[in-house]
Coordinates of C-alpha atoms and ligand atoms in Angstrom, one line a residue:
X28 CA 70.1 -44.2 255.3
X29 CA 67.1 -46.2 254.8
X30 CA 65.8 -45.9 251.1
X31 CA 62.1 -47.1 250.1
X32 CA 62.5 -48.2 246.5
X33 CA 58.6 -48.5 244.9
X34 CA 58.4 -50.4 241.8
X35 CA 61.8 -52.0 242.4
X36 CA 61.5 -55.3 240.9
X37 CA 60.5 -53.3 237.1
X38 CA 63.1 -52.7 234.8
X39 CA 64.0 -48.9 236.2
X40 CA 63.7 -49.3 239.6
X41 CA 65.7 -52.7 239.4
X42 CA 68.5 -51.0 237.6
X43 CA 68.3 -48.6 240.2
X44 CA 68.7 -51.1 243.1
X45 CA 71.4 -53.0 241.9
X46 CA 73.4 -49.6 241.2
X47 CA 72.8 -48.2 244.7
X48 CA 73.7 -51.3 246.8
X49 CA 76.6 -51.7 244.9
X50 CA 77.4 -47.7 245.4
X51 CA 76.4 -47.2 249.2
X52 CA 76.2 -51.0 250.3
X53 CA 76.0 -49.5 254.2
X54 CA 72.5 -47.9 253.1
X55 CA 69.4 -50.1 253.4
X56 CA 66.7 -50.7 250.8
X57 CA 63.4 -51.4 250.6
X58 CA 61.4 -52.2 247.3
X59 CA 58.0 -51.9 247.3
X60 CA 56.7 -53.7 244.4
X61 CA 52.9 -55.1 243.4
X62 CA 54.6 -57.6 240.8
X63 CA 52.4 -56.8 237.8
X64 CA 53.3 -58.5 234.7
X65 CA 56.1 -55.9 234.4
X66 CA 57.9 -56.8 237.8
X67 CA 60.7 -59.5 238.0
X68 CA 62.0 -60.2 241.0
X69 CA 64.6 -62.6 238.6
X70 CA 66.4 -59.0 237.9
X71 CA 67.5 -59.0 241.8
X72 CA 68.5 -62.1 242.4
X73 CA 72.6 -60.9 243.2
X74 CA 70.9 -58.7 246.0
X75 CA 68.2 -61.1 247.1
X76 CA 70.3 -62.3 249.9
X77 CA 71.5 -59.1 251.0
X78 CA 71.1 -58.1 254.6
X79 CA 70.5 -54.5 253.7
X80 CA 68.0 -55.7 251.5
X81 CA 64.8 -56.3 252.0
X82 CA 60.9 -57.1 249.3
X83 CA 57.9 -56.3 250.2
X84 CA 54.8 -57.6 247.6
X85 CA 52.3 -54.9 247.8
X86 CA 50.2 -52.2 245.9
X87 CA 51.5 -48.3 246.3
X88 CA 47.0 -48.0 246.2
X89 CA 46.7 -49.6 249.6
X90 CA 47.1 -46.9 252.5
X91 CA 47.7 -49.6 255.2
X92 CA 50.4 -51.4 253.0
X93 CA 52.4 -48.1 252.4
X94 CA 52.0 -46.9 256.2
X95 CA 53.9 -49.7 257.5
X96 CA 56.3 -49.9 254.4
X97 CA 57.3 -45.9 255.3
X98 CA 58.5 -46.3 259.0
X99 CA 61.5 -44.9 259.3
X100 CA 62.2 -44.3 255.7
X101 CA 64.3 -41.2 254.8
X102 CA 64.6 -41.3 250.8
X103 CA 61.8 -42.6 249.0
X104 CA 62.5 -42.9 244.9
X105 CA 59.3 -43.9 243.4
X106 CA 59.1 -45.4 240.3
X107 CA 55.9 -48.0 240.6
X108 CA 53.9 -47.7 237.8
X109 CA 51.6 -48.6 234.9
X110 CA 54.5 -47.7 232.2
X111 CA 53.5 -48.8 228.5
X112 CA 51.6 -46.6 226.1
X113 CA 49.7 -49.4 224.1
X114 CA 48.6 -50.7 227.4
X115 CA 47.3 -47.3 228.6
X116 CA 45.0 -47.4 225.5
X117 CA 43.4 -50.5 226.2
X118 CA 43.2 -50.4 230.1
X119 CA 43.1 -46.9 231.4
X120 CA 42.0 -46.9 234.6
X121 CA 44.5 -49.4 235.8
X122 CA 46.9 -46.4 234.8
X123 CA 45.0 -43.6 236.9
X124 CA 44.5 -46.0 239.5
X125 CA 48.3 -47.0 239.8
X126 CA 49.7 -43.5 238.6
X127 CA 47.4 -41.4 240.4
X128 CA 46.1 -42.4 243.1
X129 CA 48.8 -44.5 244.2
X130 CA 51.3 -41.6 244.0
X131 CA 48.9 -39.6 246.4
X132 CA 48.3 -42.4 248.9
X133 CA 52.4 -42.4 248.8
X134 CA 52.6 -38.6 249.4
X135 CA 50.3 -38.6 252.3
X136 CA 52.7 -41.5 253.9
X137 CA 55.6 -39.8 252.9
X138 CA 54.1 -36.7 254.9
X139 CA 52.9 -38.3 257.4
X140 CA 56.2 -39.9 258.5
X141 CA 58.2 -37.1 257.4
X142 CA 60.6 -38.5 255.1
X143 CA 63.7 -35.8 254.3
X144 CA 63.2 -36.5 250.3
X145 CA 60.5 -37.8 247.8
X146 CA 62.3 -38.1 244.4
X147 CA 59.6 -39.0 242.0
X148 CA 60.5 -40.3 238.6
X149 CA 58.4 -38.9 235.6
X150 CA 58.5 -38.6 231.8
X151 CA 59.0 -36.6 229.1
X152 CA 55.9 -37.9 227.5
X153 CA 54.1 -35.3 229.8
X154 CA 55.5 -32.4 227.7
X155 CA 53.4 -33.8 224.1
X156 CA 54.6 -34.2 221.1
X157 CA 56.7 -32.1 218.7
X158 CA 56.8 -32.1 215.0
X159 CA 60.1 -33.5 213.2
X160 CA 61.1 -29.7 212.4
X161 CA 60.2 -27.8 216.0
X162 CA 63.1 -25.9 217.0
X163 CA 61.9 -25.4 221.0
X164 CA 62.3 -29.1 222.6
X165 CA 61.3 -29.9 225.9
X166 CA 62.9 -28.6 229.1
X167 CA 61.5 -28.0 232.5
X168 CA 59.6 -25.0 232.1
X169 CA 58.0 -26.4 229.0
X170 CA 53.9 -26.4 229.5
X171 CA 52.5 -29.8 230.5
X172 CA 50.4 -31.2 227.0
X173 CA 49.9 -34.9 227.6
X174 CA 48.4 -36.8 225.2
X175 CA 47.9 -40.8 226.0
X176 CA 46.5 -42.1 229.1
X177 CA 49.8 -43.0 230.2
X178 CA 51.4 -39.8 230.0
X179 CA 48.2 -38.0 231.2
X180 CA 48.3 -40.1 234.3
X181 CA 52.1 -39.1 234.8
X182 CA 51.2 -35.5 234.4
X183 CA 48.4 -36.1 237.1
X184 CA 51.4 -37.7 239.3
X185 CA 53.7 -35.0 238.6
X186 CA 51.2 -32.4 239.3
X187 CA 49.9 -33.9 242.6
X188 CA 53.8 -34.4 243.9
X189 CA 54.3 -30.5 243.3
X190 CA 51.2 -29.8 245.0
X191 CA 52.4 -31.6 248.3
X192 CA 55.9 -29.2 248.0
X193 CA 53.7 -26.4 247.5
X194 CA 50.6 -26.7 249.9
X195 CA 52.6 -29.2 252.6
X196 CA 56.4 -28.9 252.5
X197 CA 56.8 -32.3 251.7
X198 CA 60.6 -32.3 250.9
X199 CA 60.5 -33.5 247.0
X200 CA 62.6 -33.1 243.7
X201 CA 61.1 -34.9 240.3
X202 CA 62.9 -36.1 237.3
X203 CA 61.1 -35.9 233.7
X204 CA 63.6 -38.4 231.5
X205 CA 63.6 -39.8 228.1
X206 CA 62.9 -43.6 226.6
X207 CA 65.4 -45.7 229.0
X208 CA 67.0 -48.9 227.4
X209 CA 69.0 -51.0 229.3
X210 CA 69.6 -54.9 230.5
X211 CA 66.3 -55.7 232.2
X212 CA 63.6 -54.0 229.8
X213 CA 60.6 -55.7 229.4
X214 CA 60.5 -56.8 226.3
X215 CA 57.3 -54.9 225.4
X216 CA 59.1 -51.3 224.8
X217 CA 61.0 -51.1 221.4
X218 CA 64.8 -51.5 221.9
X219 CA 64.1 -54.6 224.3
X220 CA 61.2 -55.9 221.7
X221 CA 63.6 -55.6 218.3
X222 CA 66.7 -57.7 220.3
X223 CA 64.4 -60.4 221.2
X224 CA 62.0 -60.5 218.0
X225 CA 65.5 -60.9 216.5
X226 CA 67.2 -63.3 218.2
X227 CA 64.3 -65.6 218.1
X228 CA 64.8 -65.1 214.2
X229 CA 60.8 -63.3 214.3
X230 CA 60.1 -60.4 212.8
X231 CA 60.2 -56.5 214.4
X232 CA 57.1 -54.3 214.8
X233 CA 57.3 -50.8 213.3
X234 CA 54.5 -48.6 213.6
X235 CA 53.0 -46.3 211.3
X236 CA 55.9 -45.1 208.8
X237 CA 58.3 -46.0 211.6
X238 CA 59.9 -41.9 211.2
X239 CA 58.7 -41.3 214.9
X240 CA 61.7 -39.7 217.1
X241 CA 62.6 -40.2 220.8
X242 CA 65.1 -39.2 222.7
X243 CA 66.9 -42.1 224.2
X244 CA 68.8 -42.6 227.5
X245 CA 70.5 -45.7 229.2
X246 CA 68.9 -46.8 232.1
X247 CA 72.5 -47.0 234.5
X248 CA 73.3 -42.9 233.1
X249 CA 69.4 -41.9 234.2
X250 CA 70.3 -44.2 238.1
X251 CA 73.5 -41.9 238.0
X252 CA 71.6 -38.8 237.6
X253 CA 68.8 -40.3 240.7
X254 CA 71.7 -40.6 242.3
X255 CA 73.3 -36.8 242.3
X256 CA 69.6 -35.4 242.4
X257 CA 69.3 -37.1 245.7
X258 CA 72.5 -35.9 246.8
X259 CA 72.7 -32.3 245.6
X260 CA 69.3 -31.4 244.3
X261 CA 67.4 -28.4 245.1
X262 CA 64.1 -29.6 247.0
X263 CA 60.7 -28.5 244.6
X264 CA 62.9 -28.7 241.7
X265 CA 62.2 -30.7 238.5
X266 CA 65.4 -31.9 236.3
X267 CA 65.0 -33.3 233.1
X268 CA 66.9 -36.4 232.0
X269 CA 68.1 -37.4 228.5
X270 CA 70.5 -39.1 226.7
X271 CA 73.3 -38.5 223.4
X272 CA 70.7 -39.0 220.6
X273 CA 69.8 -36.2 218.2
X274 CA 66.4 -37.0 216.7
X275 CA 67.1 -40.0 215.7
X276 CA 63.8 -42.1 214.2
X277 CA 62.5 -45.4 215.2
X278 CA 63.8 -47.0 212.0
X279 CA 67.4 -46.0 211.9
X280 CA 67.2 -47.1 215.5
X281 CA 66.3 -50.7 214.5
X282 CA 68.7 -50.6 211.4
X283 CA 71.5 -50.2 213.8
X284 CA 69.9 -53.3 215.9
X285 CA 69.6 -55.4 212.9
X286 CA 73.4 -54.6 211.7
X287 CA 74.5 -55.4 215.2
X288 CA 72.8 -58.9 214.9
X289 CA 73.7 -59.6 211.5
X290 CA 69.9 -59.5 209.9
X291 CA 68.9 -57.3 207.0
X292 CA 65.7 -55.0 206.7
X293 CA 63.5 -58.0 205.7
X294 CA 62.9 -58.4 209.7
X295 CA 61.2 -55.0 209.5
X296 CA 57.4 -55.5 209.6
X297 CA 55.4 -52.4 209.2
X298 CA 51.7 -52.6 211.0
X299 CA 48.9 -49.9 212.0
X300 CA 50.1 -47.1 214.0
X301 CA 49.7 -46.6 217.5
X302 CA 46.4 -44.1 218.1
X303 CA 47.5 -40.8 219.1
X304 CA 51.3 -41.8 218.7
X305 CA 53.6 -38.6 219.7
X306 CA 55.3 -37.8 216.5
X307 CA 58.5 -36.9 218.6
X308 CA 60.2 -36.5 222.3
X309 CA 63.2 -34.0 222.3
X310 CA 64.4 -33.1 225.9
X311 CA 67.1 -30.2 226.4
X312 CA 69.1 -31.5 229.5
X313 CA 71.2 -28.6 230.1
X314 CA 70.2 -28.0 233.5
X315 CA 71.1 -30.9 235.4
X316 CA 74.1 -30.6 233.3
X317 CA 75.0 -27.2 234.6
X318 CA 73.8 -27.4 238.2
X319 CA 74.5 -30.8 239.0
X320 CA 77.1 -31.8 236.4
X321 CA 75.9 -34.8 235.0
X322 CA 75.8 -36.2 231.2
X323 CA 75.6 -39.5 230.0
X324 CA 78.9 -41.6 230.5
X325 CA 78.9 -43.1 226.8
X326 CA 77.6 -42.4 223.3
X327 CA 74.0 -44.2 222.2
X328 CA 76.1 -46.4 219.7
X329 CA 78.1 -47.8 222.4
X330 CA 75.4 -48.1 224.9
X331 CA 73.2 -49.9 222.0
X332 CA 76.2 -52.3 221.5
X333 CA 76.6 -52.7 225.2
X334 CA 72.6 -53.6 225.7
X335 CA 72.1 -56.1 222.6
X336 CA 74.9 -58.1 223.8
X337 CA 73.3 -58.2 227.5
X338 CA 70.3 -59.5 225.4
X339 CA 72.6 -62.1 224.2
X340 CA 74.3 -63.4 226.9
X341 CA 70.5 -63.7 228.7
X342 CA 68.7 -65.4 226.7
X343 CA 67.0 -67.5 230.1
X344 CA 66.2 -64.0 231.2
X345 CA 63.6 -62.9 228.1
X346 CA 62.4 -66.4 227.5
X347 CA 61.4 -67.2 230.9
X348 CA 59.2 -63.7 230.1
X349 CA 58.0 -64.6 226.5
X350 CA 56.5 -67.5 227.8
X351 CA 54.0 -66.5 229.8
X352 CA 51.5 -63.5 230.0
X353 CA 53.3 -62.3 227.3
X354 CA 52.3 -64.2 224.3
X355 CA 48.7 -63.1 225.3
X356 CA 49.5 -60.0 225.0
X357 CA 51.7 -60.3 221.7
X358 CA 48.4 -62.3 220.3
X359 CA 46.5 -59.4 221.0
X360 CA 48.8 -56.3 220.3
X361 CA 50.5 -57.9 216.8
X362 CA 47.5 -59.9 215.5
X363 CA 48.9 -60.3 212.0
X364 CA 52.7 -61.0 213.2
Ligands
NAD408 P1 58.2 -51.1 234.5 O1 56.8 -51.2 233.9 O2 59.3 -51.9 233.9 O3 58.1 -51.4 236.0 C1 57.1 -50.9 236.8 C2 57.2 -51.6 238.2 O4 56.1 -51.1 239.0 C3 56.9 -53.1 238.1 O5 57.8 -53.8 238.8 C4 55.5 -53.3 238.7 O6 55.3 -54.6 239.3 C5 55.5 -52.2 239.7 N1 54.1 -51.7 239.9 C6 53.1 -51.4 239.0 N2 52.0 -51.1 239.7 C7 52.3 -51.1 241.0 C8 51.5 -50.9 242.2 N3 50.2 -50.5 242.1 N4 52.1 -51.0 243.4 C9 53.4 -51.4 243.5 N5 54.1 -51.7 242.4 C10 53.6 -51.5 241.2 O7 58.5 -49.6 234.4 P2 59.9 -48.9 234.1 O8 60.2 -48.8 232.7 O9 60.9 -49.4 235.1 O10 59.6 -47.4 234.6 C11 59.8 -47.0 235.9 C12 59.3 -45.5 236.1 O11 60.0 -44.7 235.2 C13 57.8 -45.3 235.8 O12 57.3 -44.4 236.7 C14 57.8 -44.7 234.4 O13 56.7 -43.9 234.2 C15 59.1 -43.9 234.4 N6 59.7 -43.8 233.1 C16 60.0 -44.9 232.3 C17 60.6 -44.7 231.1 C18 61.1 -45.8 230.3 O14 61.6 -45.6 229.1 N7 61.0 -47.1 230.7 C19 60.8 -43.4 230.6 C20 60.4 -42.3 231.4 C21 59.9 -42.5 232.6
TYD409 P1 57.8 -47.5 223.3 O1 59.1 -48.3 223.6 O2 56.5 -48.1 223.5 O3 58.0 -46.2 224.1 P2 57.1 -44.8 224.1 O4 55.9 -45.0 223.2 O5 56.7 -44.6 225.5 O6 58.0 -43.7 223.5 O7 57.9 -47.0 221.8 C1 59.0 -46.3 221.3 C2 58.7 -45.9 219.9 O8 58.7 -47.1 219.1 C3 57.3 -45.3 219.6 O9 57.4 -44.3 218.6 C4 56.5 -46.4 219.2 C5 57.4 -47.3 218.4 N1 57.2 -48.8 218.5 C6 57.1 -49.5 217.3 O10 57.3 -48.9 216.2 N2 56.9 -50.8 217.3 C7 56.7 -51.5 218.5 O11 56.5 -52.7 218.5 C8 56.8 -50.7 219.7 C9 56.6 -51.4 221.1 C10 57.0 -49.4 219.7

């Protein structure tokens, strides 16, 4: 089988790559990636070498790129995109441009060269935001309410993928999953941001009153449940993705980070919320539980464990990061830190 991977060298769709050669190392794999700030080819390295492995540098936006990437393709699991919140507030369009359009110029490829399965990765952050107390939490039939650019321009992806099922027959299943942590995060998202901050002995981040609540999911469990959605998924069907946490906040999140690295709640720094921040995400996985029989292999607590030593024993990984583009960004996002 010939897989095209986009967005392969982020942290996802890296993940993703390494689990699948090592799985089914008779398939081969392409990964289409722009290298934004977010991609790393350093995360593939082990495969780099690979004969049934091959990179391609170029944006999912350009038609005449993605053409001649889709030849022959049979699988394509697209994850290429424009993925952080507080960069969605301050650069938009780059998010529609990426999220949008680029998942349309992919569907018309995809059709075009008749590929037996688009599996498009999505978000729970499509769904809105629930209050701490809500009893109904998100499942697959629950109404699309996005509220950031980000998620809006994942809705817009979602939307146009289900309208290539419904108008074209284009053979596609979607997956709507929860915050991923992981080896490999950039360390822009939370879990990946406290480690580091921490290790470099700098403070941590929390927005707002730091009570916010997401439902959280390691990234290998979420490239297991790719994995059977490829294999025994039903085609136009969307299956959401989450993990073992029970609404547990941002701040008892990082309290368990800072007793894991032996710091106290002095590294806490709270700052000015995030505009529009999504109280909480609460996804009810039931259904790819039932039909497809996944769950998540291990408990968050274990999984946590697991991911700050990764961010331990890596060190070269996250610096080689926090050196560059980065500490623009850092300047500009924590001004007072
Ligand atoms: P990431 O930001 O780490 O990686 C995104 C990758 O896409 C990068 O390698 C980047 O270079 C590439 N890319 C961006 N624009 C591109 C373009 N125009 N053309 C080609 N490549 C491009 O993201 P991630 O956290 O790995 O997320 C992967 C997918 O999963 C995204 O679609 C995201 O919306 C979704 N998702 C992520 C999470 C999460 O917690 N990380 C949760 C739910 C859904
Ligand atoms: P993030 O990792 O950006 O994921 P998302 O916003 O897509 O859920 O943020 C997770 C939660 O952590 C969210 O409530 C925002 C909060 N947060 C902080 O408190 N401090 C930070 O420095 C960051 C990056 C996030």
């Amino acid at each position: 089988m010939k897989l095209l991977v986009t967005g392969g060298a982020g942290f996802i769709g890296s993940n993703f790559i390494l689990y699948w050669l090592k799985k089914y190392p008779q398939d081969f794999v392409v990964n289409l990636d722009k290298l934004t700030y977010a991609g790393n080819l350093e995360n593939l390295t082990s495969v780099q070498d690979n004969p049934n492995y091959k990179f391609i540098q170029g944006d999912i936006c350009s038609l005449q790129v993605v053409s001649e990437v889709m030849q022959g393709v049979d699988t394509v699991v697209h994850f290429a995109a424009e993925s952080h919140v507080d960069r969605s507030i301050t650069d938009p369009a780059s998010f529609v441009k990426t999220n949008v359009l680029g998942t349309q110029v992919l569907l018309g490829a995809a059709l075009e060269n008749k590929v037996k399965r688009f599996h498009h990765i999505s978000t729970d952050e499509v769904y809105g935001s629930l209050n701490l107390d809500d009893k109904n939490i998100f499942n697959e039939r629950t109404l699309y309410d996005p509220r950031s650019p980000y998620s809006a321009s994942k809705a817009g992806s979602d939307h146009l993928v289900k309208a290539y099922y419904h108008t074209y027959n284009l053979p596609i299943t979607i997956s709507n999953c929860s915050n991923n942590f992981g080896p490999y995060q950039f360390p822009e998202k939370l879990i990946a941001l406290a480690i580091t901050n921490l290790l470099e002995g700098k403070k941590v981040p929390v927005y707002g009153d730091g009570l916010y609540v997401r439902d959280w999911l390691y990234v290998e469990d979420h490239c297991r449940a790719i994995d059977l959605i490829l294999e025994k998924g039903k085609i136009g069907e969307t299956y959401c993705v989450g993990g073992l946490t029970e609404n547990l906040s941002n701040i008892s999140i990082l309290q368990k980070i800072i007793k894991l690295l032996g710091k106290t709640d002095e590294s806490l720094e709270y700052v000015k919320d995030r505009p529009g921040h999504d109280r909480r995400y609460a996804l009810d996985w039931s259904k790819i539980k039932s039909e497809l029989g996944w769950e998540p292999l291990r408990d968050f607590d274990e999984w946590l464990e697991k991911t700050v030593n990764w961010y331990q024993e890596n060190k070269q990984w996250w610096k080689n990061i926090k050196s560059g583009e980065y500490k623009e960004y850092y300047k500009k996002q924590y001004a007072k830190l």
